[in-house]
PDB file of C-alpha atoms in Angstrom:
ATOM      1  CA  MET A  13    -112.757  49.882-107.782  1.00  0.00           C
ATOM      2  CA  SER A  14    -113.199  53.100-105.780  1.00  0.00           C
ATOM      3  CA  TRP A  15    -110.287  55.295-104.737  1.00  0.00           C
ATOM      4  CA  ARG A  16    -111.309  54.875-101.091  1.00  0.00           C
ATOM      5  CA  PHE A  17    -111.119  51.095-101.360  1.00  0.00           C
ATOM      6  CA  PHE A  18    -107.704  51.324-103.016  1.00  0.00           C
ATOM      7  CA  ARG A  19    -106.428  53.503-100.174  1.00  0.00           C
ATOM      8  CA  GLN A  20    -107.689  50.929 -97.676  1.00  0.00           C
ATOM      9  CA  ILE A  21    -105.714  48.109 -99.288  1.00  0.00           C
ATOM     10  CA  SER A  22    -102.690  50.116-100.444  1.00  0.00           C
ATOM     11  CA  GLY A  23    -100.536  48.842 -97.579  1.00  0.00           C
ATOM     12  CA  PHE A  24    -101.423  45.239 -98.367  1.00  0.00           C
ATOM     13  CA  LEU A  25    -100.661  45.727-102.066  1.00  0.00           C
ATOM     14  CA  GLY A  26     -97.424  47.583-101.384  1.00  0.00           C
ATOM     15  CA  LEU A  27     -96.103  44.962 -98.977  1.00  0.00           C
ATOM     16  CA  ALA A  28     -97.115  42.142-101.324  1.00  0.00           C
ATOM     17  CA  LEU A  29     -95.331  43.877-104.207  1.00  0.00           C
ATOM     18  CA  ILE A  30     -92.158  44.403-102.178  1.00  0.00           C
ATOM     19  CA  GLY A  31     -92.189  40.749-101.111  1.00  0.00           C
ATOM     20  CA  ALA A  32     -92.692  39.566-104.694  1.00  0.00           C
ATOM     21  CA  LEU A  33     -89.868  41.810-105.905  1.00  0.00           C
ATOM     22  CA  CYS A  34     -87.506  40.375-103.292  1.00  0.00           C
ATOM     23  CA  TRP A  35     -88.439  36.814-104.313  1.00  0.00           C
ATOM     24  CA  GLY A  36     -87.735  37.711-107.922  1.00  0.00           C
ATOM     25  CA  LEU A  37     -84.315  39.095-107.008  1.00  0.00           C
ATOM     26  CA  LEU A  38     -83.437  35.989-104.999  1.00  0.00           C
ATOM     27  CA  VAL A  39     -84.476  33.573-107.743  1.00  0.00           C
ATOM     28  CA  ALA A  40     -82.533  35.570-110.327  1.00  0.00           C
ATOM     29  CA  GLY A  41     -79.526  35.671-108.023  1.00  0.00           C
ATOM     30  CA  GLU A  42     -79.539  31.914-107.442  1.00  0.00           C
ATOM     31  CA  ARG A  43     -79.722  31.292-111.182  1.00  0.00           C
ATOM     32  CA  SER A  44     -76.758  33.596-111.756  1.00  0.00           C
ATOM     33  CA  MET A  45     -74.470  31.723-109.340  1.00  0.00           C
ATOM     34  CA  GLY A  46     -71.711  29.886-111.126  1.00  0.00           C
ATOM     35  CA  THR A  47     -72.206  31.924-114.305  1.00  0.00           C
ATOM     36  CA  GLU A  48     -70.427  34.928-115.743  1.00  0.00           C
ATOM     37  CA  ASN A  49     -73.386  37.173-114.981  1.00  0.00           C
ATOM     38  CA  THR A  50     -72.131  40.667-114.159  1.00  0.00           C
ATOM     39  CA  SER A  51     -75.305  42.096-112.626  1.00  0.00           C
ATOM     40  CA  ALA A  52     -75.201  43.963-109.323  1.00  0.00           C
ATOM     41  CA  LEU A  53     -76.997  41.102-107.551  1.00  0.00           C
ATOM     42  CA  SER A  54     -74.533  38.563-108.898  1.00  0.00           C
ATOM     43  CA  ALA A  55     -71.667  40.775-107.744  1.00  0.00           C
ATOM     44  CA  LEU A  56     -73.136  40.865-104.220  1.00  0.00           C
ATOM     45  CA  MET A  57     -73.322  37.088-104.073  1.00  0.00           C
ATOM     46  CA  HIS A  58     -69.818  36.602-105.393  1.00  0.00           C
ATOM     47  CA  ALA A  59     -68.536  39.107-102.815  1.00  0.00           C
ATOM     48  CA  MET A  60     -69.498  36.617-100.096  1.00  0.00           C
ATOM     49  CA  MET A  61     -67.522  33.702-101.482  1.00  0.00           C
ATOM     50  CA  ARG A  62     -64.368  34.703 -99.574  1.00  0.00           C
ATOM     51  CA  PRO A  63     -64.781  35.153 -95.817  1.00  0.00           C
ATOM     52  CA  GLN A  64     -62.360  38.038 -95.249  1.00  0.00           C
ATOM     53  CA  LEU A  65     -63.616  40.620 -92.769  1.00  0.00           C
ATOM     54  CA  THR A  66     -64.138  43.497 -95.171  1.00  0.00           C
ATOM     55  CA  GLY A  67     -66.737  46.175 -95.617  1.00  0.00           C
ATOM     56  CA  THR A  68     -67.590  44.640 -98.976  1.00  0.00           C
ATOM     57  CA  TYR A  69     -68.345  41.217 -97.487  1.00  0.00           C
ATOM     58  CA  LEU A  70     -70.381  42.544 -94.568  1.00  0.00           C
ATOM     59  CA  SER A  71     -72.305  45.002 -96.746  1.00  0.00           C
ATOM     60  CA  ALA A  72     -73.097  42.322 -99.326  1.00  0.00           C
ATOM     61  CA  ALA A  73     -74.162  39.856 -96.628  1.00  0.00           C
ATOM     62  CA  ALA A  74     -76.337  42.452 -94.881  1.00  0.00           C
ATOM     63  CA  ILE A  75     -78.087  43.426 -98.129  1.00  0.00           C
ATOM     64  CA  MET A  76     -78.718  39.789 -99.037  1.00  0.00           C
ATOM     65  CA  TRP A  77     -80.086  38.956 -95.583  1.00  0.00           C
ATOM     66  CA  ILE A  78     -82.358  42.005 -95.645  1.00  0.00           C
ATOM     67  CA  VAL A  79     -83.738  40.923 -99.030  1.00  0.00           C
ATOM     68  CA  MET A  80     -84.204  37.367 -97.735  1.00  0.00           C
ATOM     69  CA  MET A  81     -85.981  38.474 -94.553  1.00  0.00           C
ATOM     70  CA  ILE A  82     -88.343  40.759 -96.464  1.00  0.00           C
ATOM     71  CA  ALA A  83     -89.110  37.986 -98.960  1.00  0.00           C
ATOM     72  CA  MET A  84     -89.841  35.443 -96.233  1.00  0.00           C
ATOM     73  CA  MET A  85     -91.599  37.655 -93.688  1.00  0.00           C
ATOM     74  CA  ALA A  86     -93.602  40.071 -95.847  1.00  0.00           C
ATOM     75  CA  PRO A  87     -96.231  37.386 -96.648  1.00  0.00           C
ATOM     76  CA  ALA A  88     -96.647  36.676 -92.929  1.00  0.00           C
ATOM     77  CA  ALA A  89     -97.574  40.326 -92.291  1.00  0.00           C
ATOM     78  CA  LEU A  90    -100.212  40.696 -95.019  1.00  0.00           C
ATOM     79  CA  LEU A  91    -103.141  39.760 -92.765  1.00  0.00           C
ATOM     80  CA  MET A  92    -101.899  42.209 -90.146  1.00  0.00           C
ATOM     81  CA  MET A  93    -101.772  44.945 -92.804  1.00  0.00           C
ATOM     82  CA  VAL A  94    -105.383  44.288 -93.817  1.00  0.00           C
ATOM     83  CA  ILE A  95    -106.618  44.455 -90.218  1.00  0.00           C
ATOM     84  CA  PHE A  96    -104.520  47.540 -89.460  1.00  0.00           C
ATOM     85  CA  GLN A  97    -105.976  49.433 -92.411  1.00  0.00           C
ATOM     86  CA  ARG A  98    -109.528  48.427 -91.495  1.00  0.00           C
ATOM     87  CA  MET A  99    -109.061  49.660 -87.936  1.00  0.00           C
ATOM     88  CA  ASN A 100    -107.225  52.848 -88.843  1.00  0.00           C
ATOM     89  CA  ARG A 101    -109.470  55.919 -88.883  1.00  0.00           C
ATOM     90  CA  GLY A 102    -106.706  58.452 -89.475  1.00  0.00           C
ATOM     91  CA  ALA A 103    -106.777  61.118 -92.150  1.00  0.00           C
ATOM     92  CA  ALA A 104    -103.949  59.524 -94.151  1.00  0.00           C
ATOM     93  CA  PRO A 105    -104.479  55.729 -94.233  1.00  0.00           C
ATOM     94  CA  SER A 106    -101.954  55.092 -97.016  1.00  0.00           C
ATOM     95  CA  ARG A 107     -99.251  57.011 -95.157  1.00  0.00           C
ATOM     96  CA  ASP A 108     -99.962  55.198 -91.902  1.00  0.00           C
ATOM     97  CA  ALA A 109     -99.923  51.816 -93.649  1.00  0.00           C
ATOM     98  CA  THR A 110     -96.586  52.652 -95.262  1.00  0.00           C
ATOM     99  CA  LEU A 111     -95.118  53.617 -91.896  1.00  0.00           C
ATOM    100  CA  PHE A 112     -96.512  50.500 -90.220  1.00  0.00           C
ATOM    101  CA  ALA A 113     -94.886  48.341 -92.910  1.00  0.00           C
ATOM    102  CA  ALA A 114     -91.647  50.321 -92.600  1.00  0.00           C
ATOM    103  CA  GLY A 115     -91.574  49.720 -88.855  1.00  0.00           C
ATOM    104  CA  TYR A 116     -92.218  46.011 -89.344  1.00  0.00           C
ATOM    105  CA  LEU A 117     -89.536  45.607 -92.012  1.00  0.00           C
ATOM    106  CA  SER A 118     -87.020  47.674 -90.038  1.00  0.00           C
ATOM    107  CA  GLY A 119     -87.182  45.163 -87.190  1.00  0.00           C
ATOM    108  CA  TRP A 120     -86.400  42.323 -89.564  1.00  0.00           C
ATOM    109  CA  SER A 121     -83.680  44.405 -91.215  1.00  0.00           C
ATOM    110  CA  LEU A 122     -81.937  44.785 -87.852  1.00  0.00           C
ATOM    111  CA  PHE A 123     -82.094  41.023 -87.396  1.00  0.00           C
ATOM    112  CA  ALA A 124     -80.682  40.630 -90.922  1.00  0.00           C
ATOM    113  CA  VAL A 125     -77.640  42.749 -90.039  1.00  0.00           C
ATOM    114  CA  VAL A 126     -76.948  40.533 -87.008  1.00  0.00           C
ATOM    115  CA  ALA A 127     -77.398  37.405 -89.156  1.00  0.00           C
ATOM    116  CA  ALA A 128     -74.928  38.814 -91.693  1.00  0.00           C
ATOM    117  CA  GLY A 129     -72.327  39.202 -88.949  1.00  0.00           C
ATOM    118  CA  LEU A 130     -73.019  35.643 -87.799  1.00  0.00           C
ATOM    119  CA  GLN A 131     -72.617  34.436 -91.377  1.00  0.00           C
ATOM    120  CA  TRP A 132     -69.187  36.045 -91.652  1.00  0.00           C
ATOM    121  CA  TRP A 133     -68.107  34.467 -88.338  1.00  0.00           C
ATOM    122  CA  LEU A 134     -69.279  30.982 -89.350  1.00  0.00           C
ATOM    123  CA  HIS A 135     -67.743  31.392 -92.809  1.00  0.00           C
ATOM    124  CA  SER A 136     -64.389  32.506 -91.400  1.00  0.00           C
ATOM    125  CA  LEU A 137     -64.318  29.415 -89.167  1.00  0.00           C
ATOM    126  CA  GLY A 138     -65.105  27.149 -92.117  1.00  0.00           C
ATOM    127  CA  TRP A 139     -68.409  26.009 -90.612  1.00  0.00           C
ATOM    128  CA  ILE A 140     -70.346  27.090 -93.709  1.00  0.00           C
ATOM    129  CA  ARG A 141     -68.904  26.651 -97.171  1.00  0.00           C
ATOM    130  CA  GLY A 142     -69.604  26.156-100.849  1.00  0.00           C
ATOM    131  CA  MET A 143     -71.573  28.272-103.291  1.00  0.00           C
ATOM    132  CA  SER A 144     -74.715  28.068-101.132  1.00  0.00           C
ATOM    133  CA  LEU A 145     -72.872  28.681 -97.828  1.00  0.00           C
ATOM    134  CA  ALA A 146     -74.305  25.517 -96.269  1.00  0.00           C
ATOM    135  CA  ALA A 147     -73.367  24.163 -92.851  1.00  0.00           C
ATOM    136  CA  GLY A 148     -71.742  20.810 -92.230  1.00  0.00           C
ATOM    137  CA  SER A 149     -73.706  18.044 -90.534  1.00  0.00           C
ATOM    138  CA  GLU A 150     -72.505  18.945 -87.015  1.00  0.00           C
ATOM    139  CA  LEU A 151     -73.584  22.579 -87.189  1.00  0.00           C
ATOM    140  CA  ALA A 152     -76.789  21.662 -89.028  1.00  0.00           C
ATOM    141  CA  ALA A 153     -77.644  19.154 -86.293  1.00  0.00           C
ATOM    142  CA  GLY A 154     -77.059  21.782 -83.618  1.00  0.00           C
ATOM    143  CA  LEU A 155     -79.268  24.287 -85.426  1.00  0.00           C
ATOM    144  CA  PHE A 156     -82.131  21.811 -85.826  1.00  0.00           C
ATOM    145  CA  LEU A 157     -81.894  20.738 -82.186  1.00  0.00           C
ATOM    146  CA  ALA A 158     -81.841  24.352 -80.997  1.00  0.00           C
ATOM    147  CA  ALA A 159     -84.764  25.304 -83.242  1.00  0.00           C
ATOM    148  CA  GLY A 160     -86.744  22.272 -82.087  1.00  0.00           C
ATOM    149  CA  ALA A 161     -86.126  23.021 -78.417  1.00  0.00           C
ATOM    150  CA  TYR A 162     -87.125  26.653 -78.908  1.00  0.00           C
ATOM    151  CA  GLN A 163     -90.347  25.605 -80.659  1.00  0.00           C
ATOM    152  CA  LEU A 164     -91.363  23.893 -77.419  1.00  0.00           C
ATOM    153  CA  SER A 165     -90.380  26.792 -75.154  1.00  0.00           C
ATOM    154  CA  PRO A 166     -92.749  29.250 -73.420  1.00  0.00           C
ATOM    155  CA  TRP A 167     -90.968  32.164 -75.166  1.00  0.00           C
ATOM    156  CA  LYS A 168     -91.917  30.778 -78.561  1.00  0.00           C
ATOM    157  CA  GLU A 169     -95.495  30.180 -77.426  1.00  0.00           C
ATOM    158  CA  SER A 170     -95.815  33.713 -76.068  1.00  0.00           C
ATOM    159  CA  CYS A 171     -94.527  35.362 -79.255  1.00  0.00           C
ATOM    160  CA  LEU A 172     -96.497  33.060 -81.559  1.00  0.00           C
ATOM    161  CA  THR A 173     -99.740  33.810 -79.710  1.00  0.00           C
ATOM    162  CA  ARG A 174     -99.342  37.497 -80.523  1.00  0.00           C
ATOM    163  CA  CYS A 175     -98.437  36.769 -84.136  1.00  0.00           C
ATOM    164  CA  GLN A 176    -101.522  34.566 -84.526  1.00  0.00           C
ATOM    165  CA  SER A 177    -103.853  37.244 -83.137  1.00  0.00           C
ATOM    166  CA  PRO A 178    -103.215  40.483 -85.053  1.00  0.00           C
ATOM    167  CA  MET A 179    -106.537  41.963 -83.928  1.00  0.00           C
ATOM    168  CA  SER A 180    -105.663  41.446 -80.264  1.00  0.00           C
ATOM    169  CA  PHE A 181    -102.197  42.899 -80.790  1.00  0.00           C
ATOM    170  CA  LEU A 182    -103.590  46.056 -82.387  1.00  0.00           C
ATOM    171  CA  LEU A 183    -106.289  46.514 -79.736  1.00  0.00           C
ATOM    172  CA  GLU A 184    -103.719  46.215 -76.948  1.00  0.00           C
ATOM    173  CA  ASN A 185    -101.023  48.367 -78.563  1.00  0.00           C
ATOM    174  CA  TRP A 186    -102.881  50.890 -80.714  1.00  0.00           C
ATOM    175  CA  ARG A 187    -101.242  54.291 -81.178  1.00  0.00           C
ATOM    176  CA  ASP A 188    -102.719  57.050 -83.317  1.00  0.00           C
ATOM    177  CA  GLY A 189    -100.857  59.052 -85.928  1.00  0.00           C
ATOM    178  CA  PRO A 190     -97.843  58.398 -88.148  1.00  0.00           C
ATOM    179  CA  LEU A 191     -95.414  57.847 -85.277  1.00  0.00           C
ATOM    180  CA  GLY A 192     -97.882  55.464 -83.675  1.00  0.00           C
ATOM    181  CA  ALA A 193     -98.114  53.426 -86.884  1.00  0.00           C
ATOM    182  CA  LEU A 194     -94.326  53.227 -87.115  1.00  0.00           C
ATOM    183  CA  ARG A 195     -94.028  52.160 -83.483  1.00  0.00           C
ATOM    184  CA  MET A 196     -96.736  49.515 -83.808  1.00  0.00           C
ATOM    185  CA  GLY A 197     -95.088  48.044 -86.902  1.00  0.00           C
ATOM    186  CA  PHE A 198     -91.728  47.841 -85.153  1.00  0.00           C
ATOM    187  CA  HIS A 199     -93.317  46.460 -81.980  1.00  0.00           C
ATOM    188  CA  HIS A 200     -95.047  43.746 -83.983  1.00  0.00           C
ATOM    189  CA  SER A 201     -91.766  42.861 -85.710  1.00  0.00           C
ATOM    190  CA  LEU A 202     -90.155  42.234 -82.319  1.00  0.00           C
ATOM    191  CA  TYR A 203     -92.715  39.537 -81.558  1.00  0.00           C
ATOM    192  CA  CYS A 204     -92.201  38.064 -85.030  1.00  0.00           C
ATOM    193  CA  VAL A 205     -88.422  38.028 -84.615  1.00  0.00           C
ATOM    194  CA  GLY A 206     -88.861  36.465 -81.183  1.00  0.00           C
ATOM    195  CA  CYS A 207     -91.093  33.828 -82.756  1.00  0.00           C
ATOM    196  CA  CYS A 208     -88.949  32.968 -85.777  1.00  0.00           C
ATOM    197  CA  TRP A 209     -85.304  33.927 -85.190  1.00  0.00           C
ATOM    198  CA  LEU A 210     -84.057  30.368 -84.719  1.00  0.00           C
ATOM    199  CA  LEU A 211     -86.124  29.170 -87.667  1.00  0.00           C
ATOM    200  CA  MET A 212     -84.413  31.806 -89.810  1.00  0.00           C
ATOM    201  CA  LEU A 213     -81.002  30.538 -88.695  1.00  0.00           C
ATOM    202  CA  LEU A 214     -81.930  27.196 -90.268  1.00  0.00           C
ATOM    203  CA  MET A 215     -80.985  28.988 -93.487  1.00  0.00           C
ATOM    204  CA  PHE A 216     -77.423  28.005 -92.617  1.00  0.00           C
ATOM    205  CA  ALA A 217     -78.445  24.342 -92.429  1.00  0.00           C
ATOM    206  CA  GLY A 218     -80.067  24.356 -95.859  1.00  0.00           C
ATOM    207  CA  GLY A 219     -77.680  26.871 -97.407  1.00  0.00           C
ATOM    208  CA  ALA A 220     -77.790  30.598 -96.738  1.00  0.00           C
ATOM    209  CA  MET A 221     -78.264  31.222-100.466  1.00  0.00           C
ATOM    210  CA  SER A 222     -80.825  28.450-101.055  1.00  0.00           C
ATOM    211  CA  VAL A 223     -84.147  29.711-102.434  1.00  0.00           C
ATOM    212  CA  ALA A 224     -85.701  26.290-101.749  1.00  0.00           C
ATOM    213  CA  THR A 225     -84.840  26.606 -98.048  1.00  0.00           C
ATOM    214  CA  MET A 226     -86.268  30.130 -97.994  1.00  0.00           C
ATOM    215  CA  GLY A 227     -89.483  28.908 -99.594  1.00  0.00           C
ATOM    216  CA  ALA A 228     -89.873  26.082 -97.083  1.00  0.00           C
ATOM    217  CA  LEU A 229     -89.330  28.421 -94.133  1.00  0.00           C
ATOM    218  CA  CYS A 230     -91.698  31.029 -95.574  1.00  0.00           C
ATOM    219  CA  LEU A 231     -94.421  28.399 -95.989  1.00  0.00           C
ATOM    220  CA  PHE A 232     -93.875  27.095 -92.462  1.00  0.00           C
ATOM    221  CA  VAL A 233     -94.104  30.598 -90.965  1.00  0.00           C
ATOM    222  CA  LEU A 234     -97.326  31.249 -92.891  1.00  0.00           C
ATOM    223  CA  LEU A 235     -98.885  27.990 -91.716  1.00  0.00           C
ATOM    224  CA  GLU A 236     -97.965  28.762 -88.103  1.00  0.00           C
ATOM    225  CA  ARG A 237     -99.949  31.977 -88.314  1.00  0.00           C
ATOM    226  CA  LEU A 238    -102.927  30.685 -90.278  1.00  0.00           C
ATOM    227  CA  VAL A 239    -103.561  27.363 -88.531  1.00  0.00           C
ATOM    228  CA  PRO A 240    -105.968  27.785 -85.575  1.00  0.00           C
ATOM    229  CA  PRO A 241    -104.025  28.082 -82.297  1.00  0.00           C
ATOM    230  CA  SER A 242    -103.457  24.710 -80.646  1.00  0.00           C
ATOM    231  CA  ARG A 243    -100.801  23.917 -78.078  1.00  0.00           C
ATOM    232  CA  TRP A 244    -100.431  20.312 -79.207  1.00  0.00           C
ATOM    233  CA  LEU A 245    -100.407  21.161 -82.891  1.00  0.00           C
ATOM    234  CA  ALA A 246     -97.782  23.830 -82.243  1.00  0.00           C
ATOM    235  CA  ARG A 247     -95.536  21.229 -80.616  1.00  0.00           C
ATOM    236  CA  LEU A 248     -95.427  18.895 -83.621  1.00  0.00           C
ATOM    237  CA  PRO A 249     -92.898  20.985 -85.604  1.00  0.00           C
ATOM    238  CA  GLY A 250     -90.660  21.182 -82.548  1.00  0.00           C
ATOM    239  CA  VAL A 251     -90.682  17.413 -82.138  1.00  0.00           C
ATOM    240  CA  ALA A 252     -89.996  16.972 -85.860  1.00  0.00           C
ATOM    241  CA  LEU A 253     -87.050  19.396 -85.746  1.00  0.00           C
ATOM    242  CA  LEU A 254     -85.602  17.634 -82.700  1.00  0.00           C
ATOM    243  CA  ALA A 255     -85.948  14.259 -84.416  1.00  0.00           C
ATOM    244  CA  TRP A 256     -84.250  15.540 -87.565  1.00  0.00           C
ATOM    245  CA  GLY A 257     -81.435  17.065 -85.536  1.00  0.00           C
ATOM    246  CA  ALA A 258     -80.954  13.823 -83.611  1.00  0.00           C
ATOM    247  CA  TRP A 259     -80.776  11.903 -86.890  1.00  0.00           C
ATOM    248  CA  LEU A 260     -78.117  14.282 -88.215  1.00  0.00           C
ATOM    249  CA  VAL A 261     -76.050  13.678 -85.077  1.00  0.00           C
ATOM    250  CA  THR A 262     -75.813   9.995 -85.997  1.00  0.00           C
ATOM    251  CA  LEU A 263     -74.357  10.683 -89.456  1.00  0.00           C
TER     252      LEU A 263
END
């Protein structure tokens, strides 16, 4: 493998490694719940078991949500990273790829901070509870109905179209240099957040600490981006989410 080729795929490899590391941390953290594990990750999770408004709770929740968002959304950006590095003709491709990834992950990190605040609010009201911080049937139903309705909305369609066409996004928004790479990564993350923010809030329905829920959402997001664009096919998940939410209402 030539050094030039390695530089061209360094962003892809770096983002994949970061995503894998975050998945490893989450799996290890879930296994440590309910044990006497004294690791730093276990301490973060246990800090969220009591919903007092403290810096410790909010910091722990923000860190956990950032790790979760990186784990779930890094795989969805791998194709974009490959195309970005192929198109980039700058003098420092590895640097530009790193900055593009940093911009992308910073957008999701900002969303994670907001989600952490929402988690504290729901927890303080008693709407999420237990070791996994799962919602009751009423809140879960509302989340599924909201996510289903959003799946069918023009805002979702607009954001998803840009996420499904990384080449078009880069051609329309290309900026040269390190600052340009950072801006493009952040810009792309805004479309991704706009596409998936309500899907990510389904974490509360399945349990904010549930690795299984994270895996299901990660797979769904990947399929949305990889399946050839089709308006009718895109509507099926929305209908399914609405049906599931309606069923939960009857419980």
